[in-house]
Coordinates of C-alpha atoms in Angstrom, one line a residue:
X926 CA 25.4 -14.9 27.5
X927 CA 25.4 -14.5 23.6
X928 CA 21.8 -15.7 23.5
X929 CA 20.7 -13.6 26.1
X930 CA 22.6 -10.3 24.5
X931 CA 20.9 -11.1 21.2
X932 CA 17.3 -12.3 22.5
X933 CA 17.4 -8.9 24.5
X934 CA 18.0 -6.7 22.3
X935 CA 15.6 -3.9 21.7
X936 CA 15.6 -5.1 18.0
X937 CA 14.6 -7.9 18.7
X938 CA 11.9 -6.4 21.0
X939 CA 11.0 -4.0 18.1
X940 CA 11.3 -6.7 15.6
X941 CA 8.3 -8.5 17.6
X942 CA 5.9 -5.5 18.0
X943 CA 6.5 -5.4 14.2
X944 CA 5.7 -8.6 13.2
X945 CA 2.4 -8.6 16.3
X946 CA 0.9 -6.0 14.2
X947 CA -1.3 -7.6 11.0
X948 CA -0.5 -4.8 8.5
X949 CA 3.8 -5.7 9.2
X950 CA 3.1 -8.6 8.0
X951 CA 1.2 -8.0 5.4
X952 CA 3.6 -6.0 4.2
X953 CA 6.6 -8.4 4.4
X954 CA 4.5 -10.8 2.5
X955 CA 3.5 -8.2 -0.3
X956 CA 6.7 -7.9 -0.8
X957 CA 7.9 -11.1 -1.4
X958 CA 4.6 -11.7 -3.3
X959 CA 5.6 -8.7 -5.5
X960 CA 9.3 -9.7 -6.2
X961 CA 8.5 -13.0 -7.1
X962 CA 6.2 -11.9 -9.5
X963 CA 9.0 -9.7 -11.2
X964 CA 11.3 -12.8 -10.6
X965 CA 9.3 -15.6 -12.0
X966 CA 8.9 -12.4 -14.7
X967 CA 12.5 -12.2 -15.0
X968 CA 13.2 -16.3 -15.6
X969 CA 11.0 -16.0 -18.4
X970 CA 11.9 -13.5 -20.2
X971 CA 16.1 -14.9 -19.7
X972 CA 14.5 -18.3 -20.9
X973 CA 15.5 -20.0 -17.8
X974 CA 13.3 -23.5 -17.6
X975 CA 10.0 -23.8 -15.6
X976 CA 10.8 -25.7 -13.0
X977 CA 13.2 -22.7 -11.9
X978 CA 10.0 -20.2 -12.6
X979 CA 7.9 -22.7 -10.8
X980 CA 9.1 -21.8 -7.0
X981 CA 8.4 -18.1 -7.8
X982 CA 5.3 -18.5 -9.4
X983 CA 3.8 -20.4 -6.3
X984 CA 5.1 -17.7 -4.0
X985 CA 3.2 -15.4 -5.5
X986 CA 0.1 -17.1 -5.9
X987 CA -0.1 -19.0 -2.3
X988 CA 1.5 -15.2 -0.4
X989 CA -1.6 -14.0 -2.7
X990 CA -4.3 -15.9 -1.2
X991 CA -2.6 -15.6 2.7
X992 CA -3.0 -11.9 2.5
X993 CA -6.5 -12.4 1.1
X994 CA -7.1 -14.2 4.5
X995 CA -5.9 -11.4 6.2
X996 CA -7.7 -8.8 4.6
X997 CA -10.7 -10.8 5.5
X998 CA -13.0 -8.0 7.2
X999 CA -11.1 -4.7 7.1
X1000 CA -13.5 -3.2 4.6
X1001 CA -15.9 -2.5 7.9
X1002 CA -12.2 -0.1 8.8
X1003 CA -12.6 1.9 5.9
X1004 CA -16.1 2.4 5.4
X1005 CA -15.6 3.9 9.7
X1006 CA -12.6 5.7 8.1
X1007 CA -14.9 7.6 5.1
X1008 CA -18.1 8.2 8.1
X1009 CA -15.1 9.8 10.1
X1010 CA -14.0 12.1 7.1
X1011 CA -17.1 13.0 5.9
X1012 CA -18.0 14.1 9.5
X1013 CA -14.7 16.7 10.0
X1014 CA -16.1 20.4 10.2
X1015 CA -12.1 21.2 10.6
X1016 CA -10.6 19.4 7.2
X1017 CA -10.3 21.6 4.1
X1018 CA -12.4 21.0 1.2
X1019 CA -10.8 19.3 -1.5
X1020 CA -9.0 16.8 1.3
X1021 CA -11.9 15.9 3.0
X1022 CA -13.6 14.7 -0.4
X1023 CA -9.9 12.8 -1.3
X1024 CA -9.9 11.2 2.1
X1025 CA -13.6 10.5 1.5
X1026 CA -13.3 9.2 -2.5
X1027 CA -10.3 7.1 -0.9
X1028 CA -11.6 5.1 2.0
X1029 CA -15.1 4.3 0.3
X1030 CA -12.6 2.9 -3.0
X1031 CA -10.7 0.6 -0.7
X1032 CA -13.7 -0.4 1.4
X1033 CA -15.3 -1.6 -1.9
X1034 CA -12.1 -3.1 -3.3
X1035 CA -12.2 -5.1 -0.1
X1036 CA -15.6 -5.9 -0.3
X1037 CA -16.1 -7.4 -3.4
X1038 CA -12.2 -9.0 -2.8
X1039 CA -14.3 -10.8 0.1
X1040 CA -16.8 -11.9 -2.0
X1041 CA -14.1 -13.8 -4.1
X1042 CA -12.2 -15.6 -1.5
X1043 CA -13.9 -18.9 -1.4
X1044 CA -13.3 -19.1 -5.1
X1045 CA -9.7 -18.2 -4.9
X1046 CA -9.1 -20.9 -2.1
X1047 CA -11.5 -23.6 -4.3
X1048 CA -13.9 -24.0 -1.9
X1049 CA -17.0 -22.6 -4.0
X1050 CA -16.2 -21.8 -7.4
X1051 CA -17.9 -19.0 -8.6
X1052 CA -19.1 -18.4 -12.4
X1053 CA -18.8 -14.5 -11.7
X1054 CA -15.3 -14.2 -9.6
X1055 CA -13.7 -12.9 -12.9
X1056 CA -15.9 -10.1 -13.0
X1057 CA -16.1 -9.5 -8.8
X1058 CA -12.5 -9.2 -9.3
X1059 CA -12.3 -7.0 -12.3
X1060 CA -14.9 -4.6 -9.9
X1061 CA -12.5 -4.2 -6.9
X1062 CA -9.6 -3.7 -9.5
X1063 CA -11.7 -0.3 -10.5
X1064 CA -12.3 0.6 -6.8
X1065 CA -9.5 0.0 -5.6
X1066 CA -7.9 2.8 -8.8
X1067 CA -10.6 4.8 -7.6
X1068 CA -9.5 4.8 -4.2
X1069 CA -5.8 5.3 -5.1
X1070 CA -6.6 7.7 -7.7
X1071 CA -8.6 10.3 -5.0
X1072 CA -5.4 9.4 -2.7
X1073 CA -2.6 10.3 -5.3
X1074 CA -4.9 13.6 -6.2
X1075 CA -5.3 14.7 -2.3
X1076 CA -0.9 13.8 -1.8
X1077 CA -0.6 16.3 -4.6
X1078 CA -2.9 18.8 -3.4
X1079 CA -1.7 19.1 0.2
X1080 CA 1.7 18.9 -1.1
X1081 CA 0.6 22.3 -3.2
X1082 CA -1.3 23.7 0.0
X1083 CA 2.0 23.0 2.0
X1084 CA 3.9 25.2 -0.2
X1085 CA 1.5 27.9 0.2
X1086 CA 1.7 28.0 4.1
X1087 CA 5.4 28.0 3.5
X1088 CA 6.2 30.7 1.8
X1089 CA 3.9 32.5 4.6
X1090 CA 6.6 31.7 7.4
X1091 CA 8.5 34.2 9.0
X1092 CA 12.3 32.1 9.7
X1093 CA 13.0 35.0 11.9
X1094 CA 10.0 34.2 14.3
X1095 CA 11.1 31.3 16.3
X1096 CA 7.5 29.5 16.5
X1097 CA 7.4 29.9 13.0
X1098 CA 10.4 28.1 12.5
X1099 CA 8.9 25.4 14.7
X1100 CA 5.9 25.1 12.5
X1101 CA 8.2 25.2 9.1
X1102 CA 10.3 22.0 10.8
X1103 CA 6.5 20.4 11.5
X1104 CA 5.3 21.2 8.1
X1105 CA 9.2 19.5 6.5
X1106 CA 7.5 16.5 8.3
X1107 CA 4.4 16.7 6.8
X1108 CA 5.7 17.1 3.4
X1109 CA 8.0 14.4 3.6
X1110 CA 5.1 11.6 4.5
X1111 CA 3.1 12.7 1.9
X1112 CA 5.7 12.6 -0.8
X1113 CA 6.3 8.8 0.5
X1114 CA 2.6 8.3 0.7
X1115 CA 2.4 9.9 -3.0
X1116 CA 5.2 7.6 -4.2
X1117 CA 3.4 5.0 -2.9
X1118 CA 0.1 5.1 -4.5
X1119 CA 1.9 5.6 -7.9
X1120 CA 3.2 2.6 -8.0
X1121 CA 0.2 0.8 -6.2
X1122 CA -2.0 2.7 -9.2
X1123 CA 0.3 -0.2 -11.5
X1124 CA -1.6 -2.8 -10.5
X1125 CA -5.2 -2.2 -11.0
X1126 CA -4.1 -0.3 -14.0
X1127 CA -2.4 -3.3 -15.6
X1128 CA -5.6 -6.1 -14.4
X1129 CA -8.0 -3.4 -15.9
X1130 CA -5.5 -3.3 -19.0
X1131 CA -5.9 0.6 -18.7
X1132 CA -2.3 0.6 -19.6
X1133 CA 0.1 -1.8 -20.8
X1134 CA 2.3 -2.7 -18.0
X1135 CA 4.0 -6.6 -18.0
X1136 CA 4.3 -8.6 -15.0
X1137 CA 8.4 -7.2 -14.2
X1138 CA 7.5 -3.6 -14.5
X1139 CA 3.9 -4.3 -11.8
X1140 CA 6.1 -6.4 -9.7
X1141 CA 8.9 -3.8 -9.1
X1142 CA 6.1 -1.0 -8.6
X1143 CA 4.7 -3.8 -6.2
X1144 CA 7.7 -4.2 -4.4
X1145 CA 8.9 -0.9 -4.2
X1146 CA 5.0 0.1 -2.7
X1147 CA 5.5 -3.2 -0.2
X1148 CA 9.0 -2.0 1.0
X1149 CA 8.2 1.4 1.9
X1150 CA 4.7 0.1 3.7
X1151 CA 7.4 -2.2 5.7
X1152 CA 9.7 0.8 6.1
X1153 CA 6.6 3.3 8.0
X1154 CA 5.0 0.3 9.7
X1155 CA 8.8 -0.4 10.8
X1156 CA 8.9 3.1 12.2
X1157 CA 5.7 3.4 13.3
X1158 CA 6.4 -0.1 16.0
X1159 CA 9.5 1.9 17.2

């Protein structure tokens, strides 16, 4: 009767639509992919020996390549995404051209992250992976960058249609709760590219960021992906 109270239990249930979907767990292994790079960070730094850094380090690395698997193909997802923008007649402006600047970044991060895979795994080493990879690094800041600039311009355009609320009118008040909504996703979603903007920024060496200060950005992007994925599977 225990078993069958546990195994039926709508978190459990929501705990498998979660994990079904490939982006939960993606996410779940970012995260650990993230932390351990911070950890194994971490164990250096405190002079711990390697063979306690060692477990960490091969996290990261072998979670690495796994989500490269996964991401196998989803550049054709983004490139539909940025054709889908670009043909709105109802988005404004200046978010149509972020949502378009986004997608076509990540489609050619992915792409040229494809071209690199059979090197990563050691199947077909490849003179020119270094470079590939330093390519998707700058497309996929590009992409980020047009996302973090379109997160702060909507958040600006959502203060403007704010202050034009009547809280007397009860539809407006409606519209203000929808718009509290709205505001609140893209802060996340702004967070969230922030810290992603770490990573690329640190492979590119556009700034000078260590391997503890990336991973925590890292992890803290990968937990709130696992936190709207979670909510989205509700």
């Amino acid at each position: 009767m225990v078993a069958d109270a546990i195994l039926y239990h709508p978190t459990v249930a929501h705990y498998l639509r979660f994990v079904a979907t490939t982006v939960g767990r993606d996410k779940l292994l970012r995260a650990l992919q993230y932390f351990s790079r911070f950890y194994a960070w971490y164990l250096f730094r405190t002079n711990n020996p390697s063979r306690l850094i060692a477990p960490f380090e091969a996290i990261k690395k072998q979670f690495g390549l796994s989500r490269k698997v996964m991401r196998l193909g989803k550049n054709v997802e983004h490139f539909k995404a940025a054709a889908v923008a670009a043909d709105s007649k109802n988005m404004d402006p200046v978010l149509k051209y972020c949502a378009i600047g986004r997608q076509l970044g990540y489609a050619t991060y992915l792409s040229f992250d494809m071209v690199t895979f059979l090197d990563a795994c050691g199947v077909r080493p490849m003179a020119s992976a270094k470079r590939i990879q330093q390519e998707a690094y700058k497309a996929w800041f590009i992409g980020l960058t047009f996302s973090a600039i379109g997160g702060v311009y909507k958040l600006w355009l959502l203060r403007q249609q704010e202050e034009g609320i009547d809280r007397k009118d009860g539809e407006s008040v409606m519209e203000s709760k929808i718009q509290e909504r709205e505001r609140a996703s893209t802060h996340i979603q702004l967070v969230q590219d922030l810290c992603d903007l770490t990573i690329p920024s640190a492979a590119l060496s556009y700034a000078n960021l260590d391997d503890g200060i990336v991973g925590l950005a890292g992890t803290a992007s990968s937990l709130i992906g696992v936190w709207t994925t979670w909510k989205k599977t509700a």
